[in-house]
Amino acid sequence: MSRTLLEVHQLETSFQRDRQQIKILRGVNFMIRKGEVLGLVGESGSGKSITSLSIMRLFHGTTGTIDAGSIKFDNQELTKLSEKELRKLRGKNLSMIFQEPMTSLNPVMKIGKQLTEVIRLHLGYDKKRAVLHAVDMLEKVGIGRAEEIMHEHPHQLSGGMRQRVMIAMAMACHPSLLIADEPTTALDVTIQAQILQLMKKLKEENDTAILLITHDLGVVAEMCDRVVVMYAGEVVEEATVFELFANPKHPYTKGLIASVPKLGESKDELDSIKGQVPSPMNMPAGCKFAPRCEMAMNICLKQEPAMHEVGSQAKCACWLYEAKEVNHVHG
Ligand code: SF4
């Protein structure tokens, strides 16, 4: 089994709103091995994206702070690094791609200049070698007229092309970890499939680990080795991709899987989870999923369940796998 590359332990992140500190992540734990693809899933508001921004410490222009916990990447404690030290890691060992490519592309700079700047900064190549590497990366991500595109601005490209350029930029310095936050959500299905294939290929060539943040369980099934399910700022289930789909444990995970449309099923037939993710300003006591859970017992309303092993490679935080006294609240 490969060694651990990233280990997130008891991570707590908060944001300030109206002079109040609002806790968004409430003790997140997970790890990624070298070369592994880990899916981070959950509805919007579950804390997936804040987890990735916390790892990269990309809180610019916001009030986000890491209050507690540790993020160990390649034996370095990221929470203790200065902004300067972190900048050296970002783009080189640690890269990120976003749903919206314009988040990482500069609209007024030509593609070639953006790519070669990253390559020269992190790999120390001279200009000529950096240009050759940039063109090579653009070709690797399936851009046919790579040399021409080097002289174009991002707005001259289609959405799918911009996404490819962003992946080329993120992969140019052969990062050991790529964080991909909903990388294909804005793209049509054909382009989405191509981009996923491309990420897989680049991952295999460079043994890159990927933290794939998505709400799309189809993408998870296609890409991931293991899955971490988040709800209301914490991890509620963790399993291999096979185990998660074959035998989901947490009622929330079961709900997520049941709400994926199957062939021939109409939208009205979908078994979606009723209710909404609670607001971080108004978290219920006990299990945070209890107000929406049909299996809720009295203990769920009072005490938060701890994470327990529920299989050789599976963990789940739910009283159903601990308490025998079943005293259902709903139904
Ligand atoms: Fe449902 Fe209780 Fe499990 Fe929470 S702990 S998911 S409320 S059964």
mmCIF file with all atom_site columns, N, CA, C and O in Angstrom, residues 258-284:
data_model
loop_
_atom_site.group_PDB
_atom_site.id
_atom_site.type_symbol
_atom_site.label_atom_id
_atom_site.label_alt_id
_atom_site.label_comp_id
_atom_site.label_asym_id
_atom_site.label_entity_id
_atom_site.label_seq_id
_atom_site.pdbx_PDB_ins_code
_atom_site.Cartn_x
_atom_site.Cartn_y
_atom_site.Cartn_z
_atom_site.occupancy
_atom_site.B_iso_or_equiv
_atom_site.pdbx_formal_charge
_atom_site.auth_seq_id
_atom_site.auth_comp_id
_atom_site.auth_asym_id
_atom_site.auth_atom_id
_atom_site.pdbx_PDB_model_num
ATOM 1   N N  . ALA A 1 258 ? -29.468 7.081  -3.302  1.00 0.00 ? 258 ALA A N  1
ATOM 2   C CA . ALA A 1 258 ? -30.847 6.893  -3.788  1.00 0.00 ? 258 ALA A CA 1
ATOM 3   C C  . ALA A 1 258 ? -31.303 8.062  -4.655  1.00 0.00 ? 258 ALA A C  1
ATOM 4   O O  . ALA A 1 258 ? -32.220 7.929  -5.462  1.00 0.00 ? 258 ALA A O  1
ATOM 5   N N  . SER A 1 259 ? -30.653 9.239  -4.486  1.00 0.00 ? 259 SER A N  1
ATOM 6   C CA . SER A 1 259 ? -31.124 10.377 -5.286  1.00 0.00 ? 259 SER A CA 1
ATOM 7   C C  . SER A 1 259 ? -30.418 10.482 -6.639  1.00 0.00 ? 259 SER A C  1
ATOM 8   O O  . SER A 1 259 ? -30.668 11.425 -7.384  1.00 0.00 ? 259 SER A O  1
ATOM 9   N N  . VAL A 1 260 ? -29.577 9.504  -6.969  1.00 0.00 ? 260 VAL A N  1
ATOM 10  C CA . VAL A 1 260 ? -28.965 9.505  -8.308  1.00 0.00 ? 260 VAL A CA 1
ATOM 11  C C  . VAL A 1 260 ? -29.970 8.893  -9.278  1.00 0.00 ? 260 VAL A C  1
ATOM 12  O O  . VAL A 1 260 ? -30.460 7.788  -9.047  1.00 0.00 ? 260 VAL A O  1
ATOM 13  N N  . PRO A 1 261 ? -30.314 9.619  -10.358 1.00 0.00 ? 261 PRO A N  1
ATOM 14  C CA . PRO A 1 261 ? -31.290 9.058  -11.293 1.00 0.00 ? 261 PRO A CA 1
ATOM 15  C C  . PRO A 1 261 ? -30.781 7.790  -11.967 1.00 0.00 ? 261 PRO A C  1
ATOM 16  O O  . PRO A 1 261 ? -29.608 7.711  -12.335 1.00 0.00 ? 261 PRO A O  1
ATOM 17  N N  . LYS A 1 262 ? -31.664 6.789  -12.056 1.00 0.00 ? 262 LYS A N  1
ATOM 18  C CA . LYS A 1 262 ? -31.283 5.571  -12.777 1.00 0.00 ? 262 LYS A CA 1
ATOM 19  C C  . LYS A 1 262 ? -31.923 5.603  -14.155 1.00 0.00 ? 262 LYS A C  1
ATOM 20  O O  . LYS A 1 262 ? -32.873 6.350  -14.368 1.00 0.00 ? 262 LYS A O  1
ATOM 21  N N  . LEU A 1 263 ? -31.396 4.768  -15.033 1.00 0.00 ? 263 LEU A N  1
ATOM 22  C CA . LEU A 1 263 ? -31.894 4.741  -16.399 1.00 0.00 ? 263 LEU A CA 1
ATOM 23  C C  . LEU A 1 263 ? -33.406 4.493  -16.409 1.00 0.00 ? 263 LEU A C  1
ATOM 24  O O  . LEU A 1 263 ? -33.889 3.591  -15.736 1.00 0.00 ? 263 LEU A O  1
ATOM 25  N N  . GLY A 1 264 ? -34.146 5.332  -17.120 1.00 0.00 ? 264 GLY A N  1
ATOM 26  C CA . GLY A 1 264 ? -35.579 5.109  -17.251 1.00 0.00 ? 264 GLY A CA 1
ATOM 27  C C  . GLY A 1 264 ? -36.385 5.674  -16.104 1.00 0.00 ? 264 GLY A C  1
ATOM 28  O O  . GLY A 1 264 ? -37.610 5.573  -16.094 1.00 0.00 ? 264 GLY A O  1
ATOM 29  N N  . GLU A 1 265 ? -35.728 6.310  -15.137 1.00 0.00 ? 265 GLU A N  1
ATOM 30  C CA . GLU A 1 265 ? -36.455 6.840  -13.984 1.00 0.00 ? 265 GLU A CA 1
ATOM 31  C C  . GLU A 1 265 ? -36.720 8.335  -14.231 1.00 0.00 ? 265 GLU A C  1
ATOM 32  O O  . GLU A 1 265 ? -35.833 9.051  -14.687 1.00 0.00 ? 265 GLU A O  1
ATOM 33  N N  . SER A 1 266 ? -37.922 8.796  -13.924 1.00 0.00 ? 266 SER A N  1
ATOM 34  C CA . SER A 1 266 ? -38.190 10.209 -14.131 1.00 0.00 ? 266 SER A CA 1
ATOM 35  C C  . SER A 1 266 ? -37.785 10.973 -12.876 1.00 0.00 ? 266 SER A C  1
ATOM 36  O O  . SER A 1 266 ? -37.598 10.400 -11.809 1.00 0.00 ? 266 SER A O  1
ATOM 37  N N  . LYS A 1 267 ? -37.664 12.310 -13.035 1.00 0.00 ? 267 LYS A N  1
ATOM 38  C CA . LYS A 1 267 ? -37.202 13.142 -11.928 1.00 0.00 ? 267 LYS A CA 1
ATOM 39  C C  . LYS A 1 267 ? -38.119 13.025 -10.716 1.00 0.00 ? 267 LYS A C  1
ATOM 40  O O  . LYS A 1 267 ? -37.675 13.065 -9.571  1.00 0.00 ? 267 LYS A O  1
ATOM 41  N N  . ASP A 1 268 ? -39.447 12.848 -10.965 1.00 0.00 ? 268 ASP A N  1
ATOM 42  C CA . ASP A 1 268 ? -40.409 12.803 -9.858  1.00 0.00 ? 268 ASP A CA 1
ATOM 43  C C  . ASP A 1 268 ? -40.251 11.544 -9.021  1.00 0.00 ? 268 ASP A C  1
ATOM 44  O O  . ASP A 1 268 ? -40.654 11.484 -7.877  1.00 0.00 ? 268 ASP A O  1
ATOM 45  N N  . GLU A 1 269 ? -39.660 10.512 -9.647  1.00 0.00 ? 269 GLU A N  1
ATOM 46  C CA . GLU A 1 269 ? -39.525 9.246  -8.911  1.00 0.00 ? 269 GLU A CA 1
ATOM 47  C C  . GLU A 1 269 ? -38.310 9.214  -7.988  1.00 0.00 ? 269 GLU A C  1
ATOM 48  O O  . GLU A 1 269 ? -38.123 8.279  -7.253  1.00 0.00 ? 269 GLU A O  1
ATOM 49  N N  . LEU A 1 270 ? -37.472 10.247 -8.099  1.00 0.00 ? 270 LEU A N  1
ATOM 50  C CA . LEU A 1 270 ? -36.225 10.236 -7.335  1.00 0.00 ? 270 LEU A CA 1
ATOM 51  C C  . LEU A 1 270 ? -36.475 10.274 -5.843  1.00 0.00 ? 270 LEU A C  1
ATOM 52  O O  . LEU A 1 270 ? -37.307 11.009 -5.347  1.00 0.00 ? 270 LEU A O  1
ATOM 53  N N  . ASP A 1 271 ? -35.679 9.470  -5.169  1.00 0.00 ? 271 ASP A N  1
ATOM 54  C CA . ASP A 1 271 ? -35.792 9.357  -3.737  1.00 0.00 ? 271 ASP A CA 1
ATOM 55  C C  . ASP A 1 271 ? -34.831 10.348 -3.095  1.00 0.00 ? 271 ASP A C  1
ATOM 56  O O  . ASP A 1 271 ? -33.806 9.981  -2.578  1.00 0.00 ? 271 ASP A O  1
ATOM 57  N N  . SER A 1 272 ? -35.147 11.652 -3.196  1.00 0.00 ? 272 SER A N  1
ATOM 58  C CA . SER A 1 272 ? -34.146 12.585 -2.685  1.00 0.00 ? 272 SER A CA 1
ATOM 59  C C  . SER A 1 272 ? -34.314 12.792 -1.178  1.00 0.00 ? 272 SER A C  1
ATOM 60  O O  . SER A 1 272 ? -35.359 12.499 -0.612  1.00 0.00 ? 272 SER A O  1
ATOM 61  N N  . ILE A 1 273 ? -33.248 13.293 -0.555  1.00 0.00 ? 273 ILE A N  1
ATOM 62  C CA . ILE A 1 273 ? -33.272 13.484 0.898   1.00 0.00 ? 273 ILE A CA 1
ATOM 63  C C  . ILE A 1 273 ? -34.109 14.731 1.212   1.00 0.00 ? 273 ILE A C  1
ATOM 64  O O  . ILE A 1 273 ? -33.874 15.791 0.644   1.00 0.00 ? 273 ILE A O  1
ATOM 65  N N  . LYS A 1 274 ? -35.065 14.563 2.098   1.00 0.00 ? 274 LYS A N  1
ATOM 66  C CA . LYS A 1 274 ? -35.924 15.708 2.430   1.00 0.00 ? 274 LYS A CA 1
ATOM 67  C C  . LYS A 1 274 ? -35.166 16.685 3.325   1.00 0.00 ? 274 LYS A C  1
ATOM 68  O O  . LYS A 1 274 ? -34.281 16.289 4.070   1.00 0.00 ? 274 LYS A O  1
ATOM 69  N N  . GLY A 1 275 ? -35.563 17.968 3.256   1.00 0.00 ? 275 GLY A N  1
ATOM 70  C CA . GLY A 1 275 ? -34.941 18.973 4.122   1.00 0.00 ? 275 GLY A CA 1
ATOM 71  C C  . GLY A 1 275 ? -33.617 19.472 3.569   1.00 0.00 ? 275 GLY A C  1
ATOM 72  O O  . GLY A 1 275 ? -33.255 19.165 2.434   1.00 0.00 ? 275 GLY A O  1
ATOM 73  N N  . GLN A 1 276 ? -32.939 20.264 4.390   1.00 0.00 ? 276 GLN A N  1
ATOM 74  C CA . GLN A 1 276 ? -31.713 20.902 3.924   1.00 0.00 ? 276 GLN A CA 1
ATOM 75  C C  . GLN A 1 276 ? -30.577 20.751 4.918   1.00 0.00 ? 276 GLN A C  1
ATOM 76  O O  . GLN A 1 276 ? -30.821 20.521 6.108   1.00 0.00 ? 276 GLN A O  1
ATOM 77  N N  . VAL A 1 277 ? -29.362 20.952 4.415   1.00 0.00 ? 277 VAL A N  1
ATOM 78  C CA . VAL A 1 277 ? -28.192 20.949 5.296   1.00 0.00 ? 277 VAL A CA 1
ATOM 79  C C  . VAL A 1 277 ? -28.399 22.091 6.306   1.00 0.00 ? 277 VAL A C  1
ATOM 80  O O  . VAL A 1 277 ? -28.766 23.194 5.906   1.00 0.00 ? 277 VAL A O  1
ATOM 81  N N  . PRO A 1 278 ? -28.200 21.849 7.608   1.00 0.00 ? 278 PRO A N  1
ATOM 82  C CA . PRO A 1 278 ? -28.451 22.931 8.573   1.00 0.00 ? 278 PRO A CA 1
ATOM 83  C C  . PRO A 1 278 ? -27.472 24.085 8.398   1.00 0.00 ? 278 PRO A C  1
ATOM 84  O O  . PRO A 1 278 ? -26.347 23.899 7.943   1.00 0.00 ? 278 PRO A O  1
ATOM 85  N N  . SER A 1 279 ? -27.922 25.290 8.757   1.00 0.00 ? 279 SER A N  1
ATOM 86  C CA . SER A 1 279 ? -27.047 26.458 8.680   1.00 0.00 ? 279 SER A CA 1
ATOM 87  C C  . SER A 1 279 ? -25.985 26.344 9.765   1.00 0.00 ? 279 SER A C  1
ATOM 88  O O  . SER A 1 279 ? -26.276 25.942 10.891  1.00 0.00 ? 279 SER A O  1
ATOM 89  N N  . PRO A 1 280 ? -24.736 26.724 9.439   1.00 0.00 ? 280 PRO A N  1
ATOM 90  C CA . PRO A 1 280 ? -23.691 26.645 10.476  1.00 0.00 ? 280 PRO A CA 1
ATOM 91  C C  . PRO A 1 280 ? -23.994 27.563 11.661  1.00 0.00 ? 280 PRO A C  1
ATOM 92  O O  . PRO A 1 280 ? -23.418 27.406 12.736  1.00 0.00 ? 280 PRO A O  1
ATOM 93  N N  . MET A 1 281 ? -24.919 28.511 11.455  1.00 0.00 ? 281 MET A N  1
ATOM 94  C CA . MET A 1 281 ? -25.271 29.418 12.557  1.00 0.00 ? 281 MET A CA 1
ATOM 95  C C  . MET A 1 281 ? -26.342 28.816 13.445  1.00 0.00 ? 281 MET A C  1
ATOM 96  O O  . MET A 1 281 ? -26.706 29.379 14.470  1.00 0.00 ? 281 MET A O  1
ATOM 97  N N  . ASN A 1 282 ? -26.881 27.694 12.996  1.00 0.00 ? 282 ASN A N  1
ATOM 98  C CA . ASN A 1 282 ? -27.977 27.110 13.762  1.00 0.00 ? 282 ASN A CA 1
ATOM 99  C C  . ASN A 1 282 ? -27.915 25.577 13.704  1.00 0.00 ? 282 ASN A C  1
ATOM 100 O O  . ASN A 1 282 ? -28.820 24.925 13.205  1.00 0.00 ? 282 ASN A O  1
ATOM 101 N N  . MET A 1 283 ? -26.827 25.046 14.227  1.00 0.00 ? 283 MET A N  1
ATOM 102 C CA . MET A 1 283 ? -26.619 23.589 14.165  1.00 0.00 ? 283 MET A CA 1
ATOM 103 C C  . MET A 1 283 ? -27.473 22.878 15.212  1.00 0.00 ? 283 MET A C  1
ATOM 104 O O  . MET A 1 283 ? -27.498 23.298 16.370  1.00 0.00 ? 283 MET A O  1
ATOM 105 N N  . PRO A 1 284 ? -28.145 21.805 14.822  1.00 0.00 ? 284 PRO A N  1
ATOM 106 C CA . PRO A 1 284 ? -28.902 21.058 15.834  1.00 0.00 ? 284 PRO A CA 1
ATOM 107 C C  . PRO A 1 284 ? -27.957 20.353 16.812  1.00 0.00 ? 284 PRO A C  1
ATOM 108 O O  . PRO A 1 284 ? -26.795 20.114 16.479  1.00 0.00 ? 284 PRO A O  1
#
